[in-house]
CSV table of C-alpha atoms in Angstrom, one decimal:
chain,number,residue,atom,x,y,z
B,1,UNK,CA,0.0,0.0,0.0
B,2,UNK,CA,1.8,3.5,-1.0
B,3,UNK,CA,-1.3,5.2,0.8
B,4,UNK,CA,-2.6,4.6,4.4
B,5,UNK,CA,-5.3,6.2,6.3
B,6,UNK,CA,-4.6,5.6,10.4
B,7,UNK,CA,-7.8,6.2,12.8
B,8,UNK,CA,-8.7,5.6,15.7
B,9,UNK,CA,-11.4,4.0,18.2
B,10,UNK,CA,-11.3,6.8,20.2
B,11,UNK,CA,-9.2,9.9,20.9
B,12,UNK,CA,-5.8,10.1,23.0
B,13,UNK,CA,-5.1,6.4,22.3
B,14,UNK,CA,-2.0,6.5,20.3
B,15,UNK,CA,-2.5,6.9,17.1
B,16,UNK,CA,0.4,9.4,16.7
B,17,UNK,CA,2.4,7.4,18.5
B,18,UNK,CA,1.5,4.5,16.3
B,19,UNK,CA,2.0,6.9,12.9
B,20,UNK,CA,5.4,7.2,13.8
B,21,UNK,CA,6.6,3.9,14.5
B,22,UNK,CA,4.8,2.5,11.4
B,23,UNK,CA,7.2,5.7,9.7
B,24,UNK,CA,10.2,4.5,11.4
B,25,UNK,CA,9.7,0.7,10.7
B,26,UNK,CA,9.5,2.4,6.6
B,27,UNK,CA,12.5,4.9,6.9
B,28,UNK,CA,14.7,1.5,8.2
B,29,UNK,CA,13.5,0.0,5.4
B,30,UNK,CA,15.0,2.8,3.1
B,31,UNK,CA,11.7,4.1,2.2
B,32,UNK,CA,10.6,7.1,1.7
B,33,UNK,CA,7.8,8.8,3.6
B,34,UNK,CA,5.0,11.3,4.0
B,35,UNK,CA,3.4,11.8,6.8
B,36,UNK,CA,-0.4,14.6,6.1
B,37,UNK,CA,-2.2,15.4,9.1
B,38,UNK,CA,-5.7,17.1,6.9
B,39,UNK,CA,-6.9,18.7,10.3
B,40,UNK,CA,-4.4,19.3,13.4
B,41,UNK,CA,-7.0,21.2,16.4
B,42,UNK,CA,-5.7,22.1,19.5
B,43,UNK,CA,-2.4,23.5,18.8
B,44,UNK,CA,-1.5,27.1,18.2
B,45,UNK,CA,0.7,28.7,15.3
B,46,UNK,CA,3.5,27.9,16.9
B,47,UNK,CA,3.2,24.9,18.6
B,48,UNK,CA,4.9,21.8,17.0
B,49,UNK,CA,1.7,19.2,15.6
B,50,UNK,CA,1.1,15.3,15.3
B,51,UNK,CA,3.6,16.2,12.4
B,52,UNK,CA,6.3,17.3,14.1
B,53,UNK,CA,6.2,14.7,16.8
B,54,UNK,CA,6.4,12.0,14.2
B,55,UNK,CA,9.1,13.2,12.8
B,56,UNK,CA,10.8,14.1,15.9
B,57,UNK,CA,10.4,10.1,16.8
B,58,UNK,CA,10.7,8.7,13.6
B,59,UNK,CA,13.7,10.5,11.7
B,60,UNK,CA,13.7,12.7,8.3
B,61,UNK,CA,10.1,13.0,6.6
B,62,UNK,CA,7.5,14.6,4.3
B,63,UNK,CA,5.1,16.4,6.4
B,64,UNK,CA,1.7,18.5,5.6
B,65,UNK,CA,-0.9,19.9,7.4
B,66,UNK,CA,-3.4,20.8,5.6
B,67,UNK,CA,-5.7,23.0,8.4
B,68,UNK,CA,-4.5,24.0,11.9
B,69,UNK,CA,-7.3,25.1,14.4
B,70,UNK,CA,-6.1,26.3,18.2
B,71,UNK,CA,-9.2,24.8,20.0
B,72,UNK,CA,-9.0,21.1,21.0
B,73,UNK,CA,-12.1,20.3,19.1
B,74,UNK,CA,-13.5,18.6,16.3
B,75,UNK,CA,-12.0,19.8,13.1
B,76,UNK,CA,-15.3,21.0,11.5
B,77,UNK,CA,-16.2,22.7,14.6
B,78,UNK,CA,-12.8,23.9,15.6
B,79,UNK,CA,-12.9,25.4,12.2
B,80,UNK,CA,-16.3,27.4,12.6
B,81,UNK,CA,-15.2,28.9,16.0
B,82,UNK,CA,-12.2,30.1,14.6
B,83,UNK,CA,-13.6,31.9,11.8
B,84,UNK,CA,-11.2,29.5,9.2
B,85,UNK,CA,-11.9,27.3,6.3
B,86,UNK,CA,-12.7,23.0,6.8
B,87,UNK,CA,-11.1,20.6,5.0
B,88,UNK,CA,-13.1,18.4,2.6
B,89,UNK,CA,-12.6,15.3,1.6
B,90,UNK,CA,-11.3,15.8,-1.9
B,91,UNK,CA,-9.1,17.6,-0.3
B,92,UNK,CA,-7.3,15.3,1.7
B,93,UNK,CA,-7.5,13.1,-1.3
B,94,UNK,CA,-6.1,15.5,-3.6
B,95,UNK,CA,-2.7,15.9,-0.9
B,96,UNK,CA,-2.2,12.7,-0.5
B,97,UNK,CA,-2.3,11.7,-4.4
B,98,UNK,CA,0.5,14.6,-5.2
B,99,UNK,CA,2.2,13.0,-1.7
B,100,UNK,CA,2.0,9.2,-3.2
B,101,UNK,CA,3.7,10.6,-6.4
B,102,UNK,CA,6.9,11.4,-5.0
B,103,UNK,CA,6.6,8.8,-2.0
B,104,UNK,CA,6.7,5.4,-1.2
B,105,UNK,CA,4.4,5.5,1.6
B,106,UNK,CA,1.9,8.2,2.9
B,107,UNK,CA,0.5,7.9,6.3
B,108,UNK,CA,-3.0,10.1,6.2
B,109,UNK,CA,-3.6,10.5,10.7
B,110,UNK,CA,-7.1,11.4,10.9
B,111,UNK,CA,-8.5,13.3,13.9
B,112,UNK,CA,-10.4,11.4,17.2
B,113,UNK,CA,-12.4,8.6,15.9
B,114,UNK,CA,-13.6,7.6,11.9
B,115,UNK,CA,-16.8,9.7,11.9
B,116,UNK,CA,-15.6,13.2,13.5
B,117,UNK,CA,-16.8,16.0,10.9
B,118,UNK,CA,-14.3,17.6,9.1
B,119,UNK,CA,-16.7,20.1,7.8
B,120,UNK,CA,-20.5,21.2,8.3
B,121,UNK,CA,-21.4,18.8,5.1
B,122,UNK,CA,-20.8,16.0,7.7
B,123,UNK,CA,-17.7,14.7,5.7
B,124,UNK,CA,-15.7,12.2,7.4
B,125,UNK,CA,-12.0,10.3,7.5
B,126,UNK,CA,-13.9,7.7,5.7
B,127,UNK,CA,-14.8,9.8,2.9
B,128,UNK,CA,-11.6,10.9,2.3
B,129,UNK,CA,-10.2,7.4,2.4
B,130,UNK,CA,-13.2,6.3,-0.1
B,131,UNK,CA,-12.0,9.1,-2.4
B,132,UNK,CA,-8.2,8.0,-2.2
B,133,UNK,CA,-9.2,4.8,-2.7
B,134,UNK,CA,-6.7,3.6,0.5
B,135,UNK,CA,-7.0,1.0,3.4
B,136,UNK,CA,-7.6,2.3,6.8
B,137,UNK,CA,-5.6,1.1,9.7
B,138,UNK,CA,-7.7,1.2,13.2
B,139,UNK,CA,-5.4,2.3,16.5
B,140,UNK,CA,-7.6,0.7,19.3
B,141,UNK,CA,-6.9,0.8,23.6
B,142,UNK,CA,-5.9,-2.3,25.4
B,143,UNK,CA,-8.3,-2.4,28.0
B,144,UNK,CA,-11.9,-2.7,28.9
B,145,UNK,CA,-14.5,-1.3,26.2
B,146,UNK,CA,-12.3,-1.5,23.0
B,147,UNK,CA,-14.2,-4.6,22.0
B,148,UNK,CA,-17.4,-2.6,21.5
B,149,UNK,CA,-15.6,0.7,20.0
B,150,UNK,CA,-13.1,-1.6,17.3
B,151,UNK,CA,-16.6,-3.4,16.6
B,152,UNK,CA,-18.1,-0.1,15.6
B,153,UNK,CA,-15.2,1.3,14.0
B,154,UNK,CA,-15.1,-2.0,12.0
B,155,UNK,CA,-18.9,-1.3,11.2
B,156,UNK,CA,-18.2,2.2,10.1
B,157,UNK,CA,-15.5,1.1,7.5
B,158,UNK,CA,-17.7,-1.7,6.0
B,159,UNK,CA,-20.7,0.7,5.4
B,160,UNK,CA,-18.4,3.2,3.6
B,161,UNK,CA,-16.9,0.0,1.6
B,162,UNK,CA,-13.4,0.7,3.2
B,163,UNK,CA,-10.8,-1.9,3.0
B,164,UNK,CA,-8.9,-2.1,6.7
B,165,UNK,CA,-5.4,-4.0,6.8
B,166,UNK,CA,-5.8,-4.6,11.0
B,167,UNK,CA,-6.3,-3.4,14.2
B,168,UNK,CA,-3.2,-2.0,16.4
B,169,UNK,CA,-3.0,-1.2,19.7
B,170,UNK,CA,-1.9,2.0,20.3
B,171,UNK,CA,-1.0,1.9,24.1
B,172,UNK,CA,-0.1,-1.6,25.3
B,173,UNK,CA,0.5,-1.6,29.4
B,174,UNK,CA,3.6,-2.8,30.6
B,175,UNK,CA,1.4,-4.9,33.2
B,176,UNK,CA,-1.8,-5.4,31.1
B,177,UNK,CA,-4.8,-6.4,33.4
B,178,UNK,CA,-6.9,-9.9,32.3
B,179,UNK,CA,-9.4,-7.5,30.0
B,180,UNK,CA,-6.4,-6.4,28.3
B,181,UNK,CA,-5.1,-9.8,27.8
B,182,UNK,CA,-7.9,-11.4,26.8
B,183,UNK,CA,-8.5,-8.7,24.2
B,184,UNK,CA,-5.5,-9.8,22.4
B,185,UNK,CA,-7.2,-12.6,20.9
B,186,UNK,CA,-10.8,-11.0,20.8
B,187,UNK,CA,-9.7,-7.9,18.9
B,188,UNK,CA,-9.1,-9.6,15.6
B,189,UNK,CA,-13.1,-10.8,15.7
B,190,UNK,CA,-14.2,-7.4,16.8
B,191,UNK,CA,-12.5,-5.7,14.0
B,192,UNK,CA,-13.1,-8.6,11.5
B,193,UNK,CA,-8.7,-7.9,10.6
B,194,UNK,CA,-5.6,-9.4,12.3
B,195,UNK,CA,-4.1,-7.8,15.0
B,196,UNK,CA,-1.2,-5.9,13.4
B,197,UNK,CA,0.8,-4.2,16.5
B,198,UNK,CA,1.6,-3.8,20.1
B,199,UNK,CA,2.9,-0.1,20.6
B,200,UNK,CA,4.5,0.3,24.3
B,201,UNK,CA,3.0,2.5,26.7
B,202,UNK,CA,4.9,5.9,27.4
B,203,UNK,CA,7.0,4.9,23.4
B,204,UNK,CA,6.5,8.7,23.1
B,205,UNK,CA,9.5,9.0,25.8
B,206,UNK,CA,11.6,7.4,24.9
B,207,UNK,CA,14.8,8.6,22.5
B,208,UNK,CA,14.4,9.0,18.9
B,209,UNK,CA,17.3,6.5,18.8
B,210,UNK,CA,15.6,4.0,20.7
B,211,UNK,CA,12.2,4.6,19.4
B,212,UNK,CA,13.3,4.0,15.7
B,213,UNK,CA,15.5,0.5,16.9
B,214,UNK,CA,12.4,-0.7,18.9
B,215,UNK,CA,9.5,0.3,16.2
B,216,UNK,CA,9.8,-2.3,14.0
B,217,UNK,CA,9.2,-5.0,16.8
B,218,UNK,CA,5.8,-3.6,17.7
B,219,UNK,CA,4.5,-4.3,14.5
B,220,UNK,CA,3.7,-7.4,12.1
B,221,UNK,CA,5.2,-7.6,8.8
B,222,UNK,CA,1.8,-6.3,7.2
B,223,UNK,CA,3.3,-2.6,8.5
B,224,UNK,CA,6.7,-3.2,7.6
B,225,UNK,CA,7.7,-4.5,11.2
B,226,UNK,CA,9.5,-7.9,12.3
B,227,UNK,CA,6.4,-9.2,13.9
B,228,UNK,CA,8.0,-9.9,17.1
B,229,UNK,CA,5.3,-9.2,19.2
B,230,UNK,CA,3.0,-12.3,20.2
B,231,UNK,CA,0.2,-12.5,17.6
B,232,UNK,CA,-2.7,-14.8,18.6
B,233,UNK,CA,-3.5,-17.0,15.8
């Protein structure tokens, strides 16, 4: 895939975190990549982004923003209160087309969950990622309740008739309770994909030296990682 959407279940859950070791697994790999971010809310002018703190983990990159709002809201209505334009779906398309061109992979972070409004026609991640034509990878928690939000998530995508390569999670515990252990082999049925990676807890703080040496081991092969995390089968 030279284009991938990354959502999540939820918001706060990792999916930057899980951007940018899916971008450092690529960059080990020699490849080159983009990173677009079509909305980033809740961040000033001059405040560093999702962007910036996947590239900061993940080593030299392509990134874009396409809209910047200052209020930690949903794009569409972060966009209203600030008197600024939205971001449409053909839009986002559009970027990461010109992106794919000169890339070898494009990572496309959405904002929150699938469905969040990027603009007051209701338009959605999934939209975009119909238009592009590209998979969407689902960042999911660990713990109690992701069963039911990956399920819906994994609902979502099939009504929009969106491919999804798997589920990661994007904030593994380093002492996972028996809800988050048993979800390892119930997320794959809930999200109707394999489970594709295990990101750390607190991967955010460590060095950008170790970040980039460990990546590859939280994910499966699928994301351009070793697949040395435990996969149920």
């Amino acid at each position: 895939m030279s284009v991938l959407f990354v959502t999540g279940t939820g918001t706060e859950i990792g999916k930057t975190v899980t951007t940018a070791a899916i971008a450092a697994a690529a960059l080990a790999r020699g490849r080159s990549v983009a990173v677009l971010k079509p909305a980033q809310t809740g961040v000033t002018a001059h405040e560093p982004g999702d962007v910036a703190e996947v590239e900061r983990l993940a080593g030299p990159l392509t990134g874009v923003e396409l809209a910047r709002y200052p209020e930690p809201l949903a794009p569409a209505t972060a966009a209203l209160r600030a008197g600024l334009p939205t971001v449409g779906p053909q839009d986002i398309a559009e970027a990461a087309a010109k992106l794919a061109a000169s890339h070898d992979l494009v990572l496309v972070e959405g904002a929150g969950g699938l469905l969040v409004r990027f603009d007051a026609d209701g338009h959605t991640l999934a939209d975009a990622a119909r238009l592009a034509g590209a998979p969407v990878l689902v960042v999911a928690q660990a713990g109690l309740g992701t069963l039911n939000t990956t399920a819906l998530t994994a609902l979502a995508l099939r009504s929009y008739g969106l491919d999804s390569p798997g589920v990661v999670i994007g904030s593994w515990p380093a002492e996972p309770d028996l809800a988050s252990r048993c979800n390892l082999a119930d997320l794959p049925d809930a999200a109707g994909a394999p489970l594709l990676g295990l990101v750390p807890a607190g991967s955010a703080g460590l060095t950008p030296h170790a970040f980039r040496s460990a990546a590859p081991d939280w994910l499966a092969p699928a994301l351009g990682g070793s697949g040395a995390f435990p996969i149920p089968s």
